[in-house]
CSV table of C-alpha atoms and ligand atoms in Angstrom, one decimal:
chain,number,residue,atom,x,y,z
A,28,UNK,CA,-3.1,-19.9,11.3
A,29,UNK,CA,-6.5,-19.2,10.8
A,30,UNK,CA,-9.3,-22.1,10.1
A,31,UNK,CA,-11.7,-21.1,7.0
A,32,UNK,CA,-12.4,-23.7,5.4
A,33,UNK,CA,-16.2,-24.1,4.0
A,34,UNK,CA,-15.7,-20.4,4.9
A,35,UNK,CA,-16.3,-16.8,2.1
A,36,UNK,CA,-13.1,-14.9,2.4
A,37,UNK,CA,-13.6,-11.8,0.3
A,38,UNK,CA,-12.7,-8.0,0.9
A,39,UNK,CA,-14.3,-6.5,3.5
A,40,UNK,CA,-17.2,-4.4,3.3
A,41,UNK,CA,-17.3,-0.6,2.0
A,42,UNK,CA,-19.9,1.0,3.4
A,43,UNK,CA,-20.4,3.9,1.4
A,44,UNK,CA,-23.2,5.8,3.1
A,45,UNK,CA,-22.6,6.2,7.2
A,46,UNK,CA,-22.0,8.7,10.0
A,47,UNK,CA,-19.7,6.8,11.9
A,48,UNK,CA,-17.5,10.4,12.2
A,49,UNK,CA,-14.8,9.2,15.2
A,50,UNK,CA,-17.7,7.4,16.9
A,51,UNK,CA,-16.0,4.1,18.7
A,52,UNK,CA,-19.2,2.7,19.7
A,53,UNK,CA,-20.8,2.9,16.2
A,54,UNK,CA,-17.3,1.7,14.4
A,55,UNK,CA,-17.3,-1.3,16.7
A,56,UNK,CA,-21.1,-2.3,15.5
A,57,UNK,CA,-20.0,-1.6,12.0
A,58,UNK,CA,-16.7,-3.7,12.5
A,59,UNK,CA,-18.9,-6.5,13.7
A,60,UNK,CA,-21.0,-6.5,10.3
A,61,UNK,CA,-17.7,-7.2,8.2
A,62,UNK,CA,-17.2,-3.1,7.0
A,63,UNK,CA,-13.6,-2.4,6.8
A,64,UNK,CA,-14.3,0.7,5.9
A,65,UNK,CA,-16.8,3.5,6.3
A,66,UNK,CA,-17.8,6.7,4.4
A,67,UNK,CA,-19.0,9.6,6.6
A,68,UNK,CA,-19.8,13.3,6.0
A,69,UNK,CA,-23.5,12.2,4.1
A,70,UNK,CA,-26.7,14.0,4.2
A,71,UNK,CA,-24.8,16.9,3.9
A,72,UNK,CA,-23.7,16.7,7.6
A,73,UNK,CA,-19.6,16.2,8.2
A,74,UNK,CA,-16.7,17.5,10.1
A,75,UNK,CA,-14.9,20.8,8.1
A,76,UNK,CA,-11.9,20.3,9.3
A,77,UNK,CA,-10.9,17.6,6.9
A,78,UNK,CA,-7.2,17.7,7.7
A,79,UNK,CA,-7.5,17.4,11.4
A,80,UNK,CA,-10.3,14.7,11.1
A,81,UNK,CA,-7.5,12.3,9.4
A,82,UNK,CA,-4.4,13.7,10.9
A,83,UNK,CA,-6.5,12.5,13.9
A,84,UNK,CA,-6.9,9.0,12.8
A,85,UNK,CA,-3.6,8.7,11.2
A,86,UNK,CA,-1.9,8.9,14.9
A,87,UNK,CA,-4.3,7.4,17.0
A,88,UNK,CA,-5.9,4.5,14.3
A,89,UNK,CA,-9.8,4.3,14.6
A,90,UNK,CA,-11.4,0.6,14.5
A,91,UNK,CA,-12.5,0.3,10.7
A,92,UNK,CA,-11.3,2.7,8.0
A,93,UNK,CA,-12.6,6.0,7.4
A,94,UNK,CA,-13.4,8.3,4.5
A,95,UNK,CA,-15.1,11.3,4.8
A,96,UNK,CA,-17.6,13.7,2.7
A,97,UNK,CA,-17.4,17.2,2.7
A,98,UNK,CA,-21.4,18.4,3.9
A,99,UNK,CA,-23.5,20.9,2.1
A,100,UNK,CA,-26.6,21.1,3.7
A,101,UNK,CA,-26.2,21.1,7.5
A,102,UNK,CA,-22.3,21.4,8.1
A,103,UNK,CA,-21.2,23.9,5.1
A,104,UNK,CA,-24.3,26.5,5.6
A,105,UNK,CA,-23.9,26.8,9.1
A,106,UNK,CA,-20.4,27.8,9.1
A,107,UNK,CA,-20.7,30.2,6.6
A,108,UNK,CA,-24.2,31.6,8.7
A,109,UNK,CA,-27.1,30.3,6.7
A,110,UNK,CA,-29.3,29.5,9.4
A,111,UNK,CA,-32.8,29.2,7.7
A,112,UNK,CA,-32.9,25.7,6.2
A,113,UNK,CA,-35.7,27.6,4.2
A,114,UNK,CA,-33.6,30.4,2.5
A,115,UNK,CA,-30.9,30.0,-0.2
A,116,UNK,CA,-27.2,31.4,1.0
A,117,UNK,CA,-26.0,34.3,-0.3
A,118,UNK,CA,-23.9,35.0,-3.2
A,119,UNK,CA,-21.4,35.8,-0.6
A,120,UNK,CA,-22.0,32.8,1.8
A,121,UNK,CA,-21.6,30.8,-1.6
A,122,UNK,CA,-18.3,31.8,-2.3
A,123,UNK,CA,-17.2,31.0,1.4
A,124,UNK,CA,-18.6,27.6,0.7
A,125,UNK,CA,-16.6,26.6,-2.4
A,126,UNK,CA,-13.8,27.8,-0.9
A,127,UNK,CA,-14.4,25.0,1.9
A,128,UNK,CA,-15.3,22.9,-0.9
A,129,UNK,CA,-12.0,23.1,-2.6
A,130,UNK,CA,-10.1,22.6,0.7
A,131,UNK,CA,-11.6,20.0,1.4
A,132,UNK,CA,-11.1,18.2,-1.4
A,133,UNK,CA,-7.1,19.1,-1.2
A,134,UNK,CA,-7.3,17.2,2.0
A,135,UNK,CA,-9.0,14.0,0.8
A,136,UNK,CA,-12.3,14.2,1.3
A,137,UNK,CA,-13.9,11.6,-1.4
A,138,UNK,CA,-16.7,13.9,-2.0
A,139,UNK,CA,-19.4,16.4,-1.6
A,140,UNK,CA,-22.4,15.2,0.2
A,141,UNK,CA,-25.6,17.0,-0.4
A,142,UNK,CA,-28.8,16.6,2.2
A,143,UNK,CA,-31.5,18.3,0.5
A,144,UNK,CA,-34.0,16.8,2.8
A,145,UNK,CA,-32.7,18.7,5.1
A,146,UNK,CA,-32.5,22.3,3.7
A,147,UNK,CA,-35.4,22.8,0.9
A,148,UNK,CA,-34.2,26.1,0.3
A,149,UNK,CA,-30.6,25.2,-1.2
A,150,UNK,CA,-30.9,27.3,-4.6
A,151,UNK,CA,-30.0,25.8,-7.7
A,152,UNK,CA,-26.3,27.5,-7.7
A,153,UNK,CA,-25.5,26.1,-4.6
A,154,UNK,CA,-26.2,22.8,-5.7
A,155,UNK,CA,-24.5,23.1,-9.1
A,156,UNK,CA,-21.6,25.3,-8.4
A,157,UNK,CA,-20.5,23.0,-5.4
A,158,UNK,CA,-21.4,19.9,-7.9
A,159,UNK,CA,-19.0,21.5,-10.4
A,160,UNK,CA,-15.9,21.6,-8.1
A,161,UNK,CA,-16.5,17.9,-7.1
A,162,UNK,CA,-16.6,17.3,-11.2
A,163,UNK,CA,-13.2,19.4,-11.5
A,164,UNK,CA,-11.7,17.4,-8.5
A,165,UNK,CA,-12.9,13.8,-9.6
A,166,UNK,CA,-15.1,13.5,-6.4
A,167,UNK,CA,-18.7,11.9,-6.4
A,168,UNK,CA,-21.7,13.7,-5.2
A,169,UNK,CA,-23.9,12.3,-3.0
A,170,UNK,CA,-27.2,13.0,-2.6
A,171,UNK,CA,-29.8,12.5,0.2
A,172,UNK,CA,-32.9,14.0,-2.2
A,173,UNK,CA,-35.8,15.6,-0.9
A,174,UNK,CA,-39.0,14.4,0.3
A,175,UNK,CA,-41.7,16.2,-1.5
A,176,UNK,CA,-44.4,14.2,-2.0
A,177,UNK,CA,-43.1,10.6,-1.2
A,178,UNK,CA,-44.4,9.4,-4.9
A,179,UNK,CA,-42.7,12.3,-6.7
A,180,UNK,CA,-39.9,11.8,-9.1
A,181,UNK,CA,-38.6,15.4,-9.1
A,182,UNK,CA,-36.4,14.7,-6.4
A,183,UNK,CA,-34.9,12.1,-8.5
A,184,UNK,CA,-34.8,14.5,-12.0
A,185,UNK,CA,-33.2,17.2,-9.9
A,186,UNK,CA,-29.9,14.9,-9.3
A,187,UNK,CA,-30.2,14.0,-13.0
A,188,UNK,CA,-29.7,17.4,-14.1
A,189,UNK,CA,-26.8,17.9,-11.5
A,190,UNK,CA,-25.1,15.0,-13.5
A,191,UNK,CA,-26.3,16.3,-16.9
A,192,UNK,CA,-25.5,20.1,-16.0
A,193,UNK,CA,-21.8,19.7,-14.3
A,194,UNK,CA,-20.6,16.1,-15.0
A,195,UNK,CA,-20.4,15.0,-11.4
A,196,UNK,CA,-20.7,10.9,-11.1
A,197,UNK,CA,-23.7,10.9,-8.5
A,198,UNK,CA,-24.9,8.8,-5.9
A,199,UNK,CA,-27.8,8.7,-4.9
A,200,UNK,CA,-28.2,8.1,-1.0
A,201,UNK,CA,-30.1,5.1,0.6
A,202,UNK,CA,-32.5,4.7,-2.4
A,203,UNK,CA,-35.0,2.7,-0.6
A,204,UNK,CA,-35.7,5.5,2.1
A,205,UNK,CA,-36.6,7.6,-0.6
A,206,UNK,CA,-38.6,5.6,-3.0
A,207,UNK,CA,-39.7,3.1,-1.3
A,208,UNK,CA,-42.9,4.1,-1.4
A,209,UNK,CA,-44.8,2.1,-3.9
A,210,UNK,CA,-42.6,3.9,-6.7
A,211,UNK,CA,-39.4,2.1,-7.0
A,212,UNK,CA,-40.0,0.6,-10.3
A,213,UNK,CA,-40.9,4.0,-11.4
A,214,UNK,CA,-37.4,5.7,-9.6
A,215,UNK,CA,-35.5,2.8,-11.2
A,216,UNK,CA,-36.4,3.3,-14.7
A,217,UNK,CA,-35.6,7.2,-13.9
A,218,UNK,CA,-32.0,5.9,-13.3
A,219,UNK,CA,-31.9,3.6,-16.0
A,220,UNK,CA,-32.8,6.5,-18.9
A,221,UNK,CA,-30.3,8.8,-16.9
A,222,UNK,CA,-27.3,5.9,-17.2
A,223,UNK,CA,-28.6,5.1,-20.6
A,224,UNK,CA,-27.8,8.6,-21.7
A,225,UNK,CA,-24.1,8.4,-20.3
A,226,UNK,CA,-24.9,9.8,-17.2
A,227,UNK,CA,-22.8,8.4,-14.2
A,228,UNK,CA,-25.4,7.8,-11.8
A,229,UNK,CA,-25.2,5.0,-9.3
A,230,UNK,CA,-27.0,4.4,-5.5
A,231,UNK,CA,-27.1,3.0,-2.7
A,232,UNK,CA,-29.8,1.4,0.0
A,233,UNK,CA,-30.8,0.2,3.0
A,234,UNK,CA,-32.1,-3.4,4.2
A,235,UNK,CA,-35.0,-2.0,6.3
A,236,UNK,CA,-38.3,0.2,5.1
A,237,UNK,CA,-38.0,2.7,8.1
A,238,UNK,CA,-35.9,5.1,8.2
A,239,UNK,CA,-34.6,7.3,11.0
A,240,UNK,CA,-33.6,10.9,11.4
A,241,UNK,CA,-33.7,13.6,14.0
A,242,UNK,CA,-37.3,15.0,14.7
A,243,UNK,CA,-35.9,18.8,14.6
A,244,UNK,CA,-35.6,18.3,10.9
A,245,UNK,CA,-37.5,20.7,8.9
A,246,UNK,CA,-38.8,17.6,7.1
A,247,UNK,CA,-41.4,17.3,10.0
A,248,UNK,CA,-42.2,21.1,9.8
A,249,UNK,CA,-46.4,20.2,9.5
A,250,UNK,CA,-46.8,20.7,5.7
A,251,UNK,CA,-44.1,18.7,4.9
A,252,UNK,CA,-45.8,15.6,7.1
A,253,UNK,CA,-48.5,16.3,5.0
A,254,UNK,CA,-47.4,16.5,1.7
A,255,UNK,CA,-45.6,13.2,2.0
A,256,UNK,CA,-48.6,11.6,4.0
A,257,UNK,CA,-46.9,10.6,7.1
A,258,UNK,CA,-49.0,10.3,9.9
A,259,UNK,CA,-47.7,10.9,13.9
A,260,UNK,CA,-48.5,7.1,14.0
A,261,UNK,CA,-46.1,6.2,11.6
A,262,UNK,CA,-43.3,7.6,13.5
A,263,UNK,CA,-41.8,5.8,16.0
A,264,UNK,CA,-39.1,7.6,18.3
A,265,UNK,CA,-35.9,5.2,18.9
A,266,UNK,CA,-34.2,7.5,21.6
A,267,UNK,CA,-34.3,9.6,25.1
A,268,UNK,CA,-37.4,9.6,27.6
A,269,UNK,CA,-40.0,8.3,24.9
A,270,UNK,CA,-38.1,5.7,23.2
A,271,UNK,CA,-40.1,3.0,21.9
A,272,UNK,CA,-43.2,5.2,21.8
A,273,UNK,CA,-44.9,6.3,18.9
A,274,UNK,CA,-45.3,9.7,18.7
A,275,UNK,CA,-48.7,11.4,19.5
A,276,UNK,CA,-49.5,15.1,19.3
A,277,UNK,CA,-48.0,16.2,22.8
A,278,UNK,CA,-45.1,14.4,22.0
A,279,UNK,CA,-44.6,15.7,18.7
A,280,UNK,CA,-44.5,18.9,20.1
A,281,UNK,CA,-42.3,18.5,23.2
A,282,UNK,CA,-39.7,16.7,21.5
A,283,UNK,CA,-39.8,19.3,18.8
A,284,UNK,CA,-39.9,22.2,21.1
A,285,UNK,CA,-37.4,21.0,23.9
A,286,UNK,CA,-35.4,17.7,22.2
A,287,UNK,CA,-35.2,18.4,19.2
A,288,UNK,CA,-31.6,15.9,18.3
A,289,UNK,CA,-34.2,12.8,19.3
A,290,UNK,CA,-34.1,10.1,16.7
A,291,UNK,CA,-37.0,8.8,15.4
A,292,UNK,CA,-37.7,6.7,12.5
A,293,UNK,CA,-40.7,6.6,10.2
A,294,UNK,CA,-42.3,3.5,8.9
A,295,UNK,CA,-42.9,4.0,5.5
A,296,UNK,CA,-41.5,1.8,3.4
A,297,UNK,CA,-42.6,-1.5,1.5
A,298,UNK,CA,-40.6,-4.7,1.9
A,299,UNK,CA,-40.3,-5.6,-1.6
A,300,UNK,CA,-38.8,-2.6,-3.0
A,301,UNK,CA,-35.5,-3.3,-0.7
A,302,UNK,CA,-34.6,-6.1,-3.2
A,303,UNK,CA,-35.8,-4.5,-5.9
A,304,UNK,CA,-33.5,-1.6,-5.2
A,305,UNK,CA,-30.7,-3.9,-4.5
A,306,UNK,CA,-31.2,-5.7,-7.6
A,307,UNK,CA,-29.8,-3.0,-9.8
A,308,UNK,CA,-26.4,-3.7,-10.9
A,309,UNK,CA,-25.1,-0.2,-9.9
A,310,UNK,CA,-26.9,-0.4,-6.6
A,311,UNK,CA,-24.6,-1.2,-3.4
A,312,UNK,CA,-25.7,-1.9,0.2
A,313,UNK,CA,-25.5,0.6,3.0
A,314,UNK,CA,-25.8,0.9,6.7
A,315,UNK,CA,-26.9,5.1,7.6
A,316,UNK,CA,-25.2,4.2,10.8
A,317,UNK,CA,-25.5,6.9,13.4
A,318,UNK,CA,-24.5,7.3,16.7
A,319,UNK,CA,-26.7,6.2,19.3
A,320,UNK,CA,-26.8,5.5,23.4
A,321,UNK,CA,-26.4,1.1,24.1
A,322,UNK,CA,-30.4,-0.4,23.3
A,323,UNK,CA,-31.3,2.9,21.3
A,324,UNK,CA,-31.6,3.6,17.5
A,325,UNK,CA,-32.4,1.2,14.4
A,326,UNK,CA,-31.1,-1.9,13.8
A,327,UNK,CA,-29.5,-0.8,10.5
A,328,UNK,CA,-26.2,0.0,12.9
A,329,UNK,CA,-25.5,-3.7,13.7
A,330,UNK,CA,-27.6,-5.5,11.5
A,331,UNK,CA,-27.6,-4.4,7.9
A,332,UNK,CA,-24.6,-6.5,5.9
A,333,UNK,CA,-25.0,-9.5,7.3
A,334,UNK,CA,-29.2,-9.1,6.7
A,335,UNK,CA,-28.1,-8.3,3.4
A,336,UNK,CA,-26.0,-11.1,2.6
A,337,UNK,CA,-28.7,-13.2,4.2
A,338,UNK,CA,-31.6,-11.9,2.3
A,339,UNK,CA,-30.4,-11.5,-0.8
A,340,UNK,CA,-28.6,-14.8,-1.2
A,341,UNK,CA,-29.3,-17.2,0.8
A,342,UNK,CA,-33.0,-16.5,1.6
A,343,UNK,CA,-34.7,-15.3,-1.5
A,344,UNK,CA,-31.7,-16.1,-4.6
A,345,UNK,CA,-31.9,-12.5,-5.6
A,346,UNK,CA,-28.3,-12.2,-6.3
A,347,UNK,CA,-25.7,-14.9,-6.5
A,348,UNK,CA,-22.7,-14.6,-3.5
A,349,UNK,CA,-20.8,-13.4,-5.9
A,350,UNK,CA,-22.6,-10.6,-7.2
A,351,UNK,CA,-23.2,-9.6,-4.0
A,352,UNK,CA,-19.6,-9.6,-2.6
A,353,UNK,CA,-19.0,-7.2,-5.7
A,354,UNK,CA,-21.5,-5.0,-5.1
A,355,UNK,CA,-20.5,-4.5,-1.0
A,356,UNK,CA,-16.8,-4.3,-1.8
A,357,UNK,CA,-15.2,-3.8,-5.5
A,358,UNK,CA,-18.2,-1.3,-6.9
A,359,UNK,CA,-18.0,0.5,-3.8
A,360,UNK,CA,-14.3,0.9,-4.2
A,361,UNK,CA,-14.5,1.8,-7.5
A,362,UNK,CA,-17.4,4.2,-7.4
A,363,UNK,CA,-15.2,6.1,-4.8
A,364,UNK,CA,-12.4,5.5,-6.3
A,365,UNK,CA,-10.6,3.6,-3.6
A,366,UNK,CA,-7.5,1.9,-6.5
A,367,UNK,CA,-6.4,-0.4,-3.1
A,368,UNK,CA,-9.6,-1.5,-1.7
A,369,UNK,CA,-12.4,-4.3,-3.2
A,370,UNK,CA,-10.1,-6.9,-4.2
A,371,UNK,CA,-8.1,-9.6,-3.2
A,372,UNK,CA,-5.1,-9.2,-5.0
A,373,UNK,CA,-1.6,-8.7,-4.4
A,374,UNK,CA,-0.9,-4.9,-3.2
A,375,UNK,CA,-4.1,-4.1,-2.5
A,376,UNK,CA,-4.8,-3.5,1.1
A,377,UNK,CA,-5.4,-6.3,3.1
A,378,UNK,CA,-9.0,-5.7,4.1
A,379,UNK,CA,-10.5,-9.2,4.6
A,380,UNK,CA,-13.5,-10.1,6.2
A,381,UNK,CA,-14.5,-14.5,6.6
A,382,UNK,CA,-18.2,-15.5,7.0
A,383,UNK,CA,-20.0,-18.2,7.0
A,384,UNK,CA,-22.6,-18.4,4.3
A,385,UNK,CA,-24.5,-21.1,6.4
A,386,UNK,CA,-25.1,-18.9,9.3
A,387,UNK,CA,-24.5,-15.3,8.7
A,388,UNK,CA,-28.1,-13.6,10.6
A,389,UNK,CA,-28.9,-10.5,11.5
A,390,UNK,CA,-30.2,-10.0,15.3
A,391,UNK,CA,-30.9,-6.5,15.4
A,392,UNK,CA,-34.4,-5.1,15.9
A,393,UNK,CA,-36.2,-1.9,17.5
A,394,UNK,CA,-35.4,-1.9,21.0
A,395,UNK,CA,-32.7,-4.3,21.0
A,396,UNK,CA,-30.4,-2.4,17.3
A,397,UNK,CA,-27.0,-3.3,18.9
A,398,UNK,CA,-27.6,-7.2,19.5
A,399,UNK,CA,-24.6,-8.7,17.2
A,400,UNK,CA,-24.8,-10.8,14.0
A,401,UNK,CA,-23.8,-14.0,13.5
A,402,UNK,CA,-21.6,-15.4,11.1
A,403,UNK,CA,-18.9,-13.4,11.0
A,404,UNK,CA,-15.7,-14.9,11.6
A,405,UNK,CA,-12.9,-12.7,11.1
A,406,UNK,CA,-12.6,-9.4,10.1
A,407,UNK,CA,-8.8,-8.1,8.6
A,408,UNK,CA,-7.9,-4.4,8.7
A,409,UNK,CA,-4.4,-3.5,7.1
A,410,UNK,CA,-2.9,-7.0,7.5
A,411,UNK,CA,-4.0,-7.0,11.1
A,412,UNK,CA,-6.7,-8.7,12.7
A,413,UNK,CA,-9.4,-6.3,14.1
A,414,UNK,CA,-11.9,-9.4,15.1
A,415,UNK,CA,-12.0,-12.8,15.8
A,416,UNK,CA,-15.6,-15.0,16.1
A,417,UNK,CA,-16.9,-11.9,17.9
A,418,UNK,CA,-14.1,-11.3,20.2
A,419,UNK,CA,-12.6,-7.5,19.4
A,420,UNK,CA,-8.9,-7.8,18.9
A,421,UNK,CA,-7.3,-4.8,17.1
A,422,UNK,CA,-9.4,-1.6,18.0
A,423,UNK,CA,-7.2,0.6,16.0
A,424,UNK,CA,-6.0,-1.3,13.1
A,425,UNK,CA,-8.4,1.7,11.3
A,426,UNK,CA,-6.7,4.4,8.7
A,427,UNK,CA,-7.6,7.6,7.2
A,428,UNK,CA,-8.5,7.3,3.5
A,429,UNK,CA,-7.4,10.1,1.7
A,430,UNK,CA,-8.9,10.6,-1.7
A,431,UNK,CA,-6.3,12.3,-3.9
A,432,UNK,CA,-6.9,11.1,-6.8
A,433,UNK,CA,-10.1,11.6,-9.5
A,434,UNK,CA,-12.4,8.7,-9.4
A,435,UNK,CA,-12.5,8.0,-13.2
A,436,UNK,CA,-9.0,6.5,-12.6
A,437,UNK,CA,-10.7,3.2,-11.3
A,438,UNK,CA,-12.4,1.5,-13.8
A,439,UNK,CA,-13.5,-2.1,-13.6
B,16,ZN,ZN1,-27.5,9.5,6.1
């Protein structure tokens, strides 16, 4: 018997855009927030081995749910040897990778994530030929866009014409990250003509304005600092020897030279245009959980459902608890097409999560991103209880989630 009353019981939460990947440490913090179940693989960086990944989790159980993303721009190139993030594969190397593609997607991966940021020179067939088989197959595409200018919309036209050219329902990856730079209004109404024409376009975003990545990425080659205006000021690094620092010239350089996996993150973003984002009805929250060492990384990995529950409805009214149960659970569920997940309902799975409307808080911040949240009380995986009132209970109530099915079969 479980106590809940003056208590929200509702599914649990879908995070649609992580990189939890098999990581315990990471699941737990994500288990914590009240996700049932994460979606791995994005920015274009996931395990190729789609088959083994689940067979994995099917006999061993993880701690939340897992579906998985087939990668583009890091994971796919490199196996097939493009190793320029600069230079389009060849027509070759293409073929090798919608072969992957197709696999993949045999094996139930729920999509094709692409992370332009990360490899500028992806030619326009990659992008649309892979596109095209996650169309055939029913998958979304997901796309982290690139950072050009941090006010330009081209990023954002570019994923409208891989809707427009190949039919692919798109989503676009932690919106506020990339246009939350004083153009969100801007980004939004790009969106709005796109779904206005009958394009299936839908996103996701963040509840923080800084973002974090590795500082190896060829998004910090110099020009690109440049063009988007970020100064070494504005980046702050979140793990190894410098942690906590911002980053100066020398620094820059070392890390880059000799460290270049440290995470970093780079304060960018305005406040305001996190709601606005959020505001959207096709919009969804997300976490862009990594894995970090314990008292390194951003506090998006422990903090961000609960500050979004917080913020949005019980702080500042933008969305009524309701509306933004629906938009962390059933349009998650159905944008992936997950037919057993984001309701309560007889023969759906039972992923639950209870909070407590009254006190669910966020505690993570830089230098201390794994503190937990309060006000979740207990989270459901499967039937079984995972946790209770911050006590761990079931660490491998977790299963694979196969996507087998085309994602225009869920409609709500
Ligand atoms: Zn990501």
């Amino acid at each position: 018997m479980f106590d809940v009353e003056g208590k929200i019981v509702c599914p649990g939460f879908i995070d649609i855009h992580g990189h939890v990947d098999w990581d315990d440490y990471c699941g737990e913090l994500s288990l914590r927030q009240g996700i049932t179940t994460t979606v791995g693989g994005n920015c274009g960086l996931s395990p190729l081995d789609i088959n083994s990944f689940f067979s994995a989790q099917e006999k061993q159980g993880f701690i939340v749910n897992q579906a998985e993303l087939i990668g583009h721009s890091i994971s796919l190139r490199k196996e097939v040897g493009v190793t320029d993030p600069l230079k389009p594969a060849t027509p070759e190397q293409l073929r090798q990778m919608e072969h992957l593609v197709e696999k993949a997607f045999e094996e139930g991966a729920c999509g094709l994530s692409l992370g332009l940021a990360y490899a500028p020179g992806s030619s326009n067939d990659e992008i649309m030929n892979l596109s095209k088989i996650a169309a055939r197959y029913g998958r979304i595409v997901a796309v982290d866009t690139r950072m050009i200018t941090g006010i330009d919309m081209y990023s954002l036209v570019e994923v409208i014409a891989i809707a427009r050219q190949t039919g692919a329902r798109i989503q676009v990856s932690h919106f506020v990250y990339q246009y939350g730079t004083g153009v969100m209004e801007e980004a939004i109404s790009v969106i709005n003509r796109a779904r206005f024409e009958g394009l299936d376009i839908r996103f996701d975003s963040g509840m923080y304005t800084q973002w974090a990545t590795h500082i190896g990425a060829v998004l910090f080659n110099e020009e690109y600092m440049e063009s988007n205006g970020w100064k070494l000021d504005d980046i702050l690094v979140i793990t190894g020897k410098y942690n906590g620092q911002r980053l100066t010239m020398d620094i820059y350089h070392e890390l880059r030279t000799y460290y270049p996996d440290t995470a970093v993150v780079v304060f960018t973003g305005i406040e305001e245009e996190i709601y606005m984002a959020l505001n959207h009805p096709f919009a969804m929250p997300s976490t862009d959980t990594g894995t970090y060492l314990p008292g390194e990384g951003h506090p998006q990995i422990a903090g961000s459902f609960p500050r979004y529950i917080k913020k949005m409805v019980t702080e500042r009214y933008e969305l009524t608890i309701m509306e933004a149960v629906r938009k962390a659970t059933l349009l998650p569920a159905e944008t992936l097409g997950f037919t057993s997940k984001g309701r309560l309902r007889k023969g759906m799975d039972a992923d639950i999560v209870v909070f407590d409307i009254k006190n669910i808080a966020d505690k993570a911040v830089f230098g201390e991103p794994n503190a937990h949240p309060e006000g979740i009380e207990y989270v459901f995986l499967n039937g079984k209880l995972a946790l209770a009132k911050g006590e761990l209970i079931d660490t491998k109530a977790g299963k694979a989630v196969r996507c087998n099915k085309p994602v225009y079969d869920y409609q709500i």
